[in-house]
mmCIF file of C-alpha atoms in Angstrom:
data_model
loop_
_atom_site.group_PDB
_atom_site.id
_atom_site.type_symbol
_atom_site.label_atom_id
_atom_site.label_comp_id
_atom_site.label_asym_id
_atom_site.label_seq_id
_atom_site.Cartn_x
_atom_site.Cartn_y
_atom_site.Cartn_z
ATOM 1 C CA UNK A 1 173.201 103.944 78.832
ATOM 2 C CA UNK A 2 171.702 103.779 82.612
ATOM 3 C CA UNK A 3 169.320 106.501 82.319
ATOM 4 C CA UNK A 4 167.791 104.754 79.287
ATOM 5 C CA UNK A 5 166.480 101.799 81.406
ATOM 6 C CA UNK A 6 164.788 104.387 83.728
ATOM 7 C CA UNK A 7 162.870 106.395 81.496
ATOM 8 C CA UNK A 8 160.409 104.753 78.502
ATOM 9 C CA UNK A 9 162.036 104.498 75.092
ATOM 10 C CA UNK A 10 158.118 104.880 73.975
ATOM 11 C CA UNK A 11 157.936 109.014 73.996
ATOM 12 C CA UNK A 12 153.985 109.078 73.935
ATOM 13 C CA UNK A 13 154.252 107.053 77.701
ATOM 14 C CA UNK A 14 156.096 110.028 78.999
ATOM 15 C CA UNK A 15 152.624 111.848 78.585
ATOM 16 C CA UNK A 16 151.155 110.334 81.883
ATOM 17 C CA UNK A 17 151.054 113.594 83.962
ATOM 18 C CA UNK A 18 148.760 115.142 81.356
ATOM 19 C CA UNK A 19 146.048 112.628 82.191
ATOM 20 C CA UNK A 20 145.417 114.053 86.063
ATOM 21 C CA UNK A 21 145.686 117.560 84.490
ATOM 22 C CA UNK A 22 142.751 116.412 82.089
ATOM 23 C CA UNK A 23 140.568 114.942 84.975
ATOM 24 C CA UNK A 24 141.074 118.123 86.804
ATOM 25 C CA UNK A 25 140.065 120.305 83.949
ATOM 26 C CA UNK A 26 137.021 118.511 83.201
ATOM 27 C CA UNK A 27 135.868 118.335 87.107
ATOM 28 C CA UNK A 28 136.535 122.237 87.098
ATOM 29 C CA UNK A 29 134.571 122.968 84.072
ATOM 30 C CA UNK A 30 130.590 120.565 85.181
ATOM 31 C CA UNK A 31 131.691 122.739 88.187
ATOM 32 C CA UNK A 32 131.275 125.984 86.502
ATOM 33 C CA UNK A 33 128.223 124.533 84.287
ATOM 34 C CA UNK A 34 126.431 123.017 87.369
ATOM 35 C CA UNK A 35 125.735 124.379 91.153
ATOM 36 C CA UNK A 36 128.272 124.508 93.563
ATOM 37 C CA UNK A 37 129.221 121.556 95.827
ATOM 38 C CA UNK A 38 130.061 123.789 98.391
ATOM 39 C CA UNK A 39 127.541 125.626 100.833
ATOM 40 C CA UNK A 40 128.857 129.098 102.951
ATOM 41 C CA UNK A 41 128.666 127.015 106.167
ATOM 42 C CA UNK A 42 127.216 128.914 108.773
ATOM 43 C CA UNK A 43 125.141 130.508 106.699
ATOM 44 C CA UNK A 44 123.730 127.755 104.442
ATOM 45 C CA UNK A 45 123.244 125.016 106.543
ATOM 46 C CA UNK A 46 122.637 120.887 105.048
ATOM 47 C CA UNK A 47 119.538 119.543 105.027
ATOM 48 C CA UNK A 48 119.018 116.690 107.684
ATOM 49 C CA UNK A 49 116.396 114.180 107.793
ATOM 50 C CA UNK A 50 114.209 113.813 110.780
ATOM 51 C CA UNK A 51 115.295 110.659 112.502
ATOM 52 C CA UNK A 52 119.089 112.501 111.932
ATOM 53 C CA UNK A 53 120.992 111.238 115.074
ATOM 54 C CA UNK A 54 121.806 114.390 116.938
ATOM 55 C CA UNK A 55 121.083 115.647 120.473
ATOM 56 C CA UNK A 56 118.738 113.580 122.138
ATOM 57 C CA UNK A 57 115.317 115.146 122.800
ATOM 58 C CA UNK A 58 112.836 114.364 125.993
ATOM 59 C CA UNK A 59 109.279 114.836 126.175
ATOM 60 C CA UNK A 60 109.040 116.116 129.562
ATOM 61 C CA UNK A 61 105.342 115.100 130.875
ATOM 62 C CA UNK A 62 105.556 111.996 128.491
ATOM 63 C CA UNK A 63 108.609 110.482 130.433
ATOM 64 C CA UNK A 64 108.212 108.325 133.363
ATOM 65 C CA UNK A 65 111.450 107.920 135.122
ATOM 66 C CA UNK A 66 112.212 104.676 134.143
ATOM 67 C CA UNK A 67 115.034 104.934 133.742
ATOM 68 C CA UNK A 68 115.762 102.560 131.120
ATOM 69 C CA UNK A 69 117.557 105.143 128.697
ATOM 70 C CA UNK A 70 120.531 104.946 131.409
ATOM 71 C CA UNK A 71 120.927 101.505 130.899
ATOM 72 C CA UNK A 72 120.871 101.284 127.283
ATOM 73 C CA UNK A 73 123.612 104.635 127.449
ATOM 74 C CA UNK A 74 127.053 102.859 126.136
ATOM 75 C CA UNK A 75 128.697 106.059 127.396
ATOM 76 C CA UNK A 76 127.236 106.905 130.663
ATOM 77 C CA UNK A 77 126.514 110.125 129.656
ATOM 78 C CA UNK A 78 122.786 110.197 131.145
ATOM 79 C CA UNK A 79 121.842 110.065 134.592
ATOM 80 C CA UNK A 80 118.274 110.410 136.582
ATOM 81 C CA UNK A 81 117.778 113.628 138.958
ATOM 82 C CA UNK A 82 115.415 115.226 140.776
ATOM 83 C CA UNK A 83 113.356 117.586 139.173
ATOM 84 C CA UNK A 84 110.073 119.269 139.436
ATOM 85 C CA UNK A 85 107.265 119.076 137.486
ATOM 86 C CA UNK A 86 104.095 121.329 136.496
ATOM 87 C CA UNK A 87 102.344 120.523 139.744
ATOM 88 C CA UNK A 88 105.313 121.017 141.731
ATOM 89 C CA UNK A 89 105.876 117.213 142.581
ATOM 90 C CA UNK A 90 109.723 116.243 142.558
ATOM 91 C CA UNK A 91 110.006 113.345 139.962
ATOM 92 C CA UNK A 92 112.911 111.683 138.690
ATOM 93 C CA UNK A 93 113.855 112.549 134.724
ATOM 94 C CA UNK A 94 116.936 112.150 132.508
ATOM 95 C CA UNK A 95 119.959 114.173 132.438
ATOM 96 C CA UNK A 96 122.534 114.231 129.581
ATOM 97 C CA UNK A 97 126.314 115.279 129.447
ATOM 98 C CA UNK A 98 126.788 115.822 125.330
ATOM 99 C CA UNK A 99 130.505 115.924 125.811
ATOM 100 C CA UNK A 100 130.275 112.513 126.456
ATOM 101 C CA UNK A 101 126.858 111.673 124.327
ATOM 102 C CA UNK A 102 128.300 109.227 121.627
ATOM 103 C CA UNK A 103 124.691 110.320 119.538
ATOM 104 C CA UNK A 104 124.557 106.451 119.271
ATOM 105 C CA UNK A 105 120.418 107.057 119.332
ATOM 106 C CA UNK A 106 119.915 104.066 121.862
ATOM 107 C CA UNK A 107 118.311 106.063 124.267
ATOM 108 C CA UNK A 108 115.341 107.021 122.088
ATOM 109 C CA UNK A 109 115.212 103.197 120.096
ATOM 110 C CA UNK A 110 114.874 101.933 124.016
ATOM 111 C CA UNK A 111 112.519 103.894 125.326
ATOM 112 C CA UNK A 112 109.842 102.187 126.013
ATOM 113 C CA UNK A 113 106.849 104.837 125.796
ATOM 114 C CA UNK A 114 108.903 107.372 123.100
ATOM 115 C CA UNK A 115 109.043 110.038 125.633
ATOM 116 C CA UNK A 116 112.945 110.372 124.528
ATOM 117 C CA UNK A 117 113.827 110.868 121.059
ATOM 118 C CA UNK A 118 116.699 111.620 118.500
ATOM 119 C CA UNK A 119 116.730 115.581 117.060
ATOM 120 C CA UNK A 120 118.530 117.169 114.118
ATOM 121 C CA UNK A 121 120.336 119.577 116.163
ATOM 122 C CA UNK A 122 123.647 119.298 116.233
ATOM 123 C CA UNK A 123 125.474 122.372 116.748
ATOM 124 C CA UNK A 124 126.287 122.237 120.577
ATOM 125 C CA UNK A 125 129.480 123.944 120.828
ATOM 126 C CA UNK A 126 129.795 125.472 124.159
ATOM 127 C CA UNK A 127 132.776 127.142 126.274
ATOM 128 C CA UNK A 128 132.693 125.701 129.324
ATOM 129 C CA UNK A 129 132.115 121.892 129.741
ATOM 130 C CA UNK A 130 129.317 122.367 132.369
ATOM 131 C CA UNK A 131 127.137 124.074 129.805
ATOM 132 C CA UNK A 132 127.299 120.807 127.906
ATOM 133 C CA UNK A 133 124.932 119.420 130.297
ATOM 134 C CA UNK A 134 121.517 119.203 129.649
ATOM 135 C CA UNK A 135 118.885 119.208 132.623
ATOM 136 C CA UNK A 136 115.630 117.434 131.622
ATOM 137 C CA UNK A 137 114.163 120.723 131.009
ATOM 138 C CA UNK A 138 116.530 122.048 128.582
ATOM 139 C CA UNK A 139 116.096 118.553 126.467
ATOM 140 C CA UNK A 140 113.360 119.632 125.160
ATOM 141 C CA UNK A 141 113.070 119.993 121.355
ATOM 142 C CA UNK A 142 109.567 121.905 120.013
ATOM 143 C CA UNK A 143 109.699 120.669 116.404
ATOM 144 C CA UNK A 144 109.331 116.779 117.481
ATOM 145 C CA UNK A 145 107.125 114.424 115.340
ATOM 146 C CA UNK A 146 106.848 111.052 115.073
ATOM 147 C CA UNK A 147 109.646 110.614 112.628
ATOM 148 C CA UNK A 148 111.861 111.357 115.525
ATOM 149 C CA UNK A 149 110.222 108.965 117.792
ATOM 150 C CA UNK A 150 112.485 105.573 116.813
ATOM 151 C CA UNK A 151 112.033 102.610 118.465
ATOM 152 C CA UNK A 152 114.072 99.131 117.783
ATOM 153 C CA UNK A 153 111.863 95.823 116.793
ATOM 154 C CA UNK A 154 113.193 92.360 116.614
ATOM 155 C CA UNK A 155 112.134 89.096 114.970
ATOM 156 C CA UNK A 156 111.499 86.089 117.770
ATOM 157 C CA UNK A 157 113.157 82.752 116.815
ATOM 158 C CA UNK A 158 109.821 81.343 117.320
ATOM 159 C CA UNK A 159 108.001 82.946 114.850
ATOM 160 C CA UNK A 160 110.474 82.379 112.787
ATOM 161 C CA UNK A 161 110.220 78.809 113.038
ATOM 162 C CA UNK A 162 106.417 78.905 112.971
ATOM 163 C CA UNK A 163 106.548 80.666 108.889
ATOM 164 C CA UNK A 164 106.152 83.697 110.469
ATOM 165 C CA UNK A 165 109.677 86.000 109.911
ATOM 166 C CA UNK A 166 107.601 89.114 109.318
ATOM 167 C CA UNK A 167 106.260 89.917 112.458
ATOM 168 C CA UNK A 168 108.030 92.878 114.615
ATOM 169 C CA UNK A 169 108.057 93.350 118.328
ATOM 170 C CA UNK A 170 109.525 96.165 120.259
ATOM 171 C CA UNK A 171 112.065 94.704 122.958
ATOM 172 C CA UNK A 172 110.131 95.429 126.535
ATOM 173 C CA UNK A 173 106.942 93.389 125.376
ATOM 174 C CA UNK A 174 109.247 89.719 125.059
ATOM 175 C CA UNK A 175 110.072 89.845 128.831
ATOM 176 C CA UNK A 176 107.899 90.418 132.343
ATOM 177 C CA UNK A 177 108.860 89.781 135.496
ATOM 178 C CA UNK A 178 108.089 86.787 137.842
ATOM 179 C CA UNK A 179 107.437 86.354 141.137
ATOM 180 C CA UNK A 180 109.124 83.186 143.300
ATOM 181 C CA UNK A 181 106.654 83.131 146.215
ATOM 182 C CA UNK A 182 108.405 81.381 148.419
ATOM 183 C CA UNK A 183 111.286 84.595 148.619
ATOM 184 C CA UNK A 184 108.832 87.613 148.882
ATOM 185 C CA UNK A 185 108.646 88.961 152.234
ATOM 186 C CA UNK A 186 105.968 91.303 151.331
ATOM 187 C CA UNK A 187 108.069 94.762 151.587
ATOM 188 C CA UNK A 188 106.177 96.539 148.689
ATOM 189 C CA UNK A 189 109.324 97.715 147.495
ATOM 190 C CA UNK A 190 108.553 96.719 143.490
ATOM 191 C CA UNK A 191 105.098 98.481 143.956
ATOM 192 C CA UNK A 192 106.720 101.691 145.440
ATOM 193 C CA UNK A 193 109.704 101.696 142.462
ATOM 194 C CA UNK A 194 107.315 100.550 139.361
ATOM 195 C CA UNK A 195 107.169 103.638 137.202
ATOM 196 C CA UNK A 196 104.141 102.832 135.715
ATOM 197 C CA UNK A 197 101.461 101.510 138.778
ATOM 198 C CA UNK A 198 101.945 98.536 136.973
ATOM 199 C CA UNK A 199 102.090 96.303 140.212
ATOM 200 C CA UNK A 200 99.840 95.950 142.654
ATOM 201 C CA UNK A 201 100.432 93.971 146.005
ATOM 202 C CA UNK A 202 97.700 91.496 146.938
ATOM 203 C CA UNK A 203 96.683 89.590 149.545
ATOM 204 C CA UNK A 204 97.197 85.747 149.728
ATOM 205 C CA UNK A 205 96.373 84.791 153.038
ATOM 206 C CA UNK A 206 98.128 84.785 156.461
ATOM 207 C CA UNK A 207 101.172 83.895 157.915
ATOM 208 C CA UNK A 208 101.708 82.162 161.261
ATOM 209 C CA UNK A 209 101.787 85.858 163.555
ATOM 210 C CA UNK A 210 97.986 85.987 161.608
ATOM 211 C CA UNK A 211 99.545 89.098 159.404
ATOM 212 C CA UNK A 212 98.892 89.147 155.722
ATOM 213 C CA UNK A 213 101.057 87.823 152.945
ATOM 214 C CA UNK A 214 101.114 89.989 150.548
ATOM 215 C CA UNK A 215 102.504 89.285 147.317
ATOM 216 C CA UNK A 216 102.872 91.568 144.264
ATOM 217 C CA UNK A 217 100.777 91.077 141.181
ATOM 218 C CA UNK A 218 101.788 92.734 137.765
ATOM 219 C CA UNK A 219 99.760 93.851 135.069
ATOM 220 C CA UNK A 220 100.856 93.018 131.649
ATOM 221 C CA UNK A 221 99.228 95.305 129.712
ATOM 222 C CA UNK A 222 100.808 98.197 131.349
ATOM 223 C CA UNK A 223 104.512 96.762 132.270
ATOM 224 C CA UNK A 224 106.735 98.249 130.131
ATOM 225 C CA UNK A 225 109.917 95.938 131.904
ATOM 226 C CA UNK A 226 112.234 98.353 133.066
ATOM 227 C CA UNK A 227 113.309 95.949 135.281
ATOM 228 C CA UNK A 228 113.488 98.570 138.512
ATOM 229 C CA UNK A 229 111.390 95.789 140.423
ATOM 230 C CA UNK A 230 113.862 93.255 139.635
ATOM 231 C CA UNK A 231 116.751 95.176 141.112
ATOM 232 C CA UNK A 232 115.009 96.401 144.042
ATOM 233 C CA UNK A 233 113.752 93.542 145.493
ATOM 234 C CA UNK A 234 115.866 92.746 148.603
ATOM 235 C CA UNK A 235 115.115 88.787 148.502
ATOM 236 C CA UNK A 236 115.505 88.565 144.447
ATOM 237 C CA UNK A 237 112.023 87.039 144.369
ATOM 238 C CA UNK A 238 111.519 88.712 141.398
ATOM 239 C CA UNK A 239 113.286 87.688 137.599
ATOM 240 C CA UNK A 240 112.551 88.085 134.397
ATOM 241 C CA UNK A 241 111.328 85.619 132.296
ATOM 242 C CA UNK A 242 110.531 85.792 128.256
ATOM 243 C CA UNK A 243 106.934 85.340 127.422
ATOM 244 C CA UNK A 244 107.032 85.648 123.725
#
C-alpha cells in the first residue's frame, strides 16, 4: 500500500517526538533544582564588567580639546563645542549624540591622555531625540577607575624583526610631526592650535626685509600627535612622519 512507504514499518521509530518531550522535561526539572536563569529586569539588573562598552564617559578638566576622539568616531556622533570651564575660560570639549553612538569604544582606546573613557551605563532611553545628546558636562561618569580607562597598543614591524614581538606602544607615540623649512612662512598657526603647548616657534635668523624667521619647534615628550598642526598649516610645511 502507499501509505506504507511513508510511515516506518519499524513501530519503535515512530517514537521520535517523545525524545524533544524528554529534553524538555529534563531542562524544566535542573530548572526547578537550580536558580533561575531569568532576572525581574528592571529590578534585578546583570552584572557588567568595568571596561563594559556603554556610554562614553569624559573627564572634564583631564580633556584637552584635541580633538582626536572625533576622528577616530566611525559614526560621527561626536563633535567639539564651546564650553566653559571652572575658571570661566571658553575651551573646546567633546559632544556626543547616543542615537547615533555605535558604543564601538574607539573614542576612549584613542584618546591619547584617557580623559575619555567607556562606562557601564547603558540605559539611555529618552523621549525626545535632543535629550540623547550629551554636552561635555553631562558626560561625566563619577564611578570611573582605571579599568575604564582603555587604550589600544600595537606591535611595530621593527621590533618584531629585531626578536622583540612583546613590546606594546600606544598609537600617538609612533608618529610626530615634521617641519619642511623651506614652506613655513612663520604664521604661528600650529603653536596657536597645539592642544598641549607642545610647540614652540623659534627664531632662525632673518629674512631679506631683516624680519625674523621663525620656525616652529616641537617637543616630543609632550606631543601627543593629534595632528591639528598638520591640518592647520596653510603652506602644508608640516607632515607626519613615523619615528618608531
Amino acid at each position: 500500500m502507499p501509505f506504507m512507504k511513508v510511515y516506518p514499518k519499524n513501530p519503535a521509530r515512530s517514537l521520535w517526538v517523545m525524545k524533544p518531550l524528554v529534553k524538555m522535561f529534563r531542562f524544566l526539572g535542573k530548572t526547578i533544582v537550580h536558580r533561575p536563569v531569568c532576572i525581574l529586569y528592571p529590578y534585578e539588573k546583570m552584572w557588567v564588567p568595568d571596561n563594559y562598552r556603554g556610554r562614553p564617559g569624559l573627564d572634564f578638566n583631564m580633556c584637552v580639546g584635541c580633538g582626536m576622539c572625533v576622528r577616530m568616531c566611525p559614526t560621527s556622533a561626536i563633535v567639539l563645542v564651546d564650553a566653559p570651564d571652572d575658571n570661566g575660560n571658553i575651551v573646546k570639549r567633546p559632544q556626543i549624540n547616543m542615537g547615533r553612538c555605535a558604543f564601538c569604544g574607539y573614542c576612549a582606546e584613542y584618546c591619547p591622555i584617557d580623559a575619555m573613557t567607556v562606562t557601564p551605563e547603558f540605559e539611555l532611553a529618552e523621549y525626545t531625540r535632543e535629550d540623547l545628546i550629551y554636552g561635555p558636562r553631562r558626560l561625566a561618569y563619577k564611578g570611573t577607575n582605571d579599568m575604564m580607562k582603555i587604550q589600544i597598543e600595537e606591535t611595530l614591524i621593527s621590533d618584531i624583526k629585531n626578536g622583540n614581538p612583546e613590546r606594546r606602544v600606544k598609537p600617538f607615540m609612533i608618529d610626530r610631526p615634521e617641519l619642511e623649512s623651506a614652506k613655513c612662512i612663520s604664521c604661528k598657526k600650529c603653536e596657536k592650535v597645539c592642544p598641549v603647548s607642545a610647540i614652540k616657534m623659534v627664531e632662525h635668523g632673518v629674512n631679506a626685509k631683516g624680519r625674523p624667521i621663525l620656525w616652529p619647534e616641537i617637543d616630543d615628550s609632550k606631543c601627543i600627535c593629534c595632528e591639528n598642526c598638520v591640518d592647520e598649516c596653510p603652506k602644508s610645511a608640516l607632515h607626519i612622519k613615523e619615528v618608531l
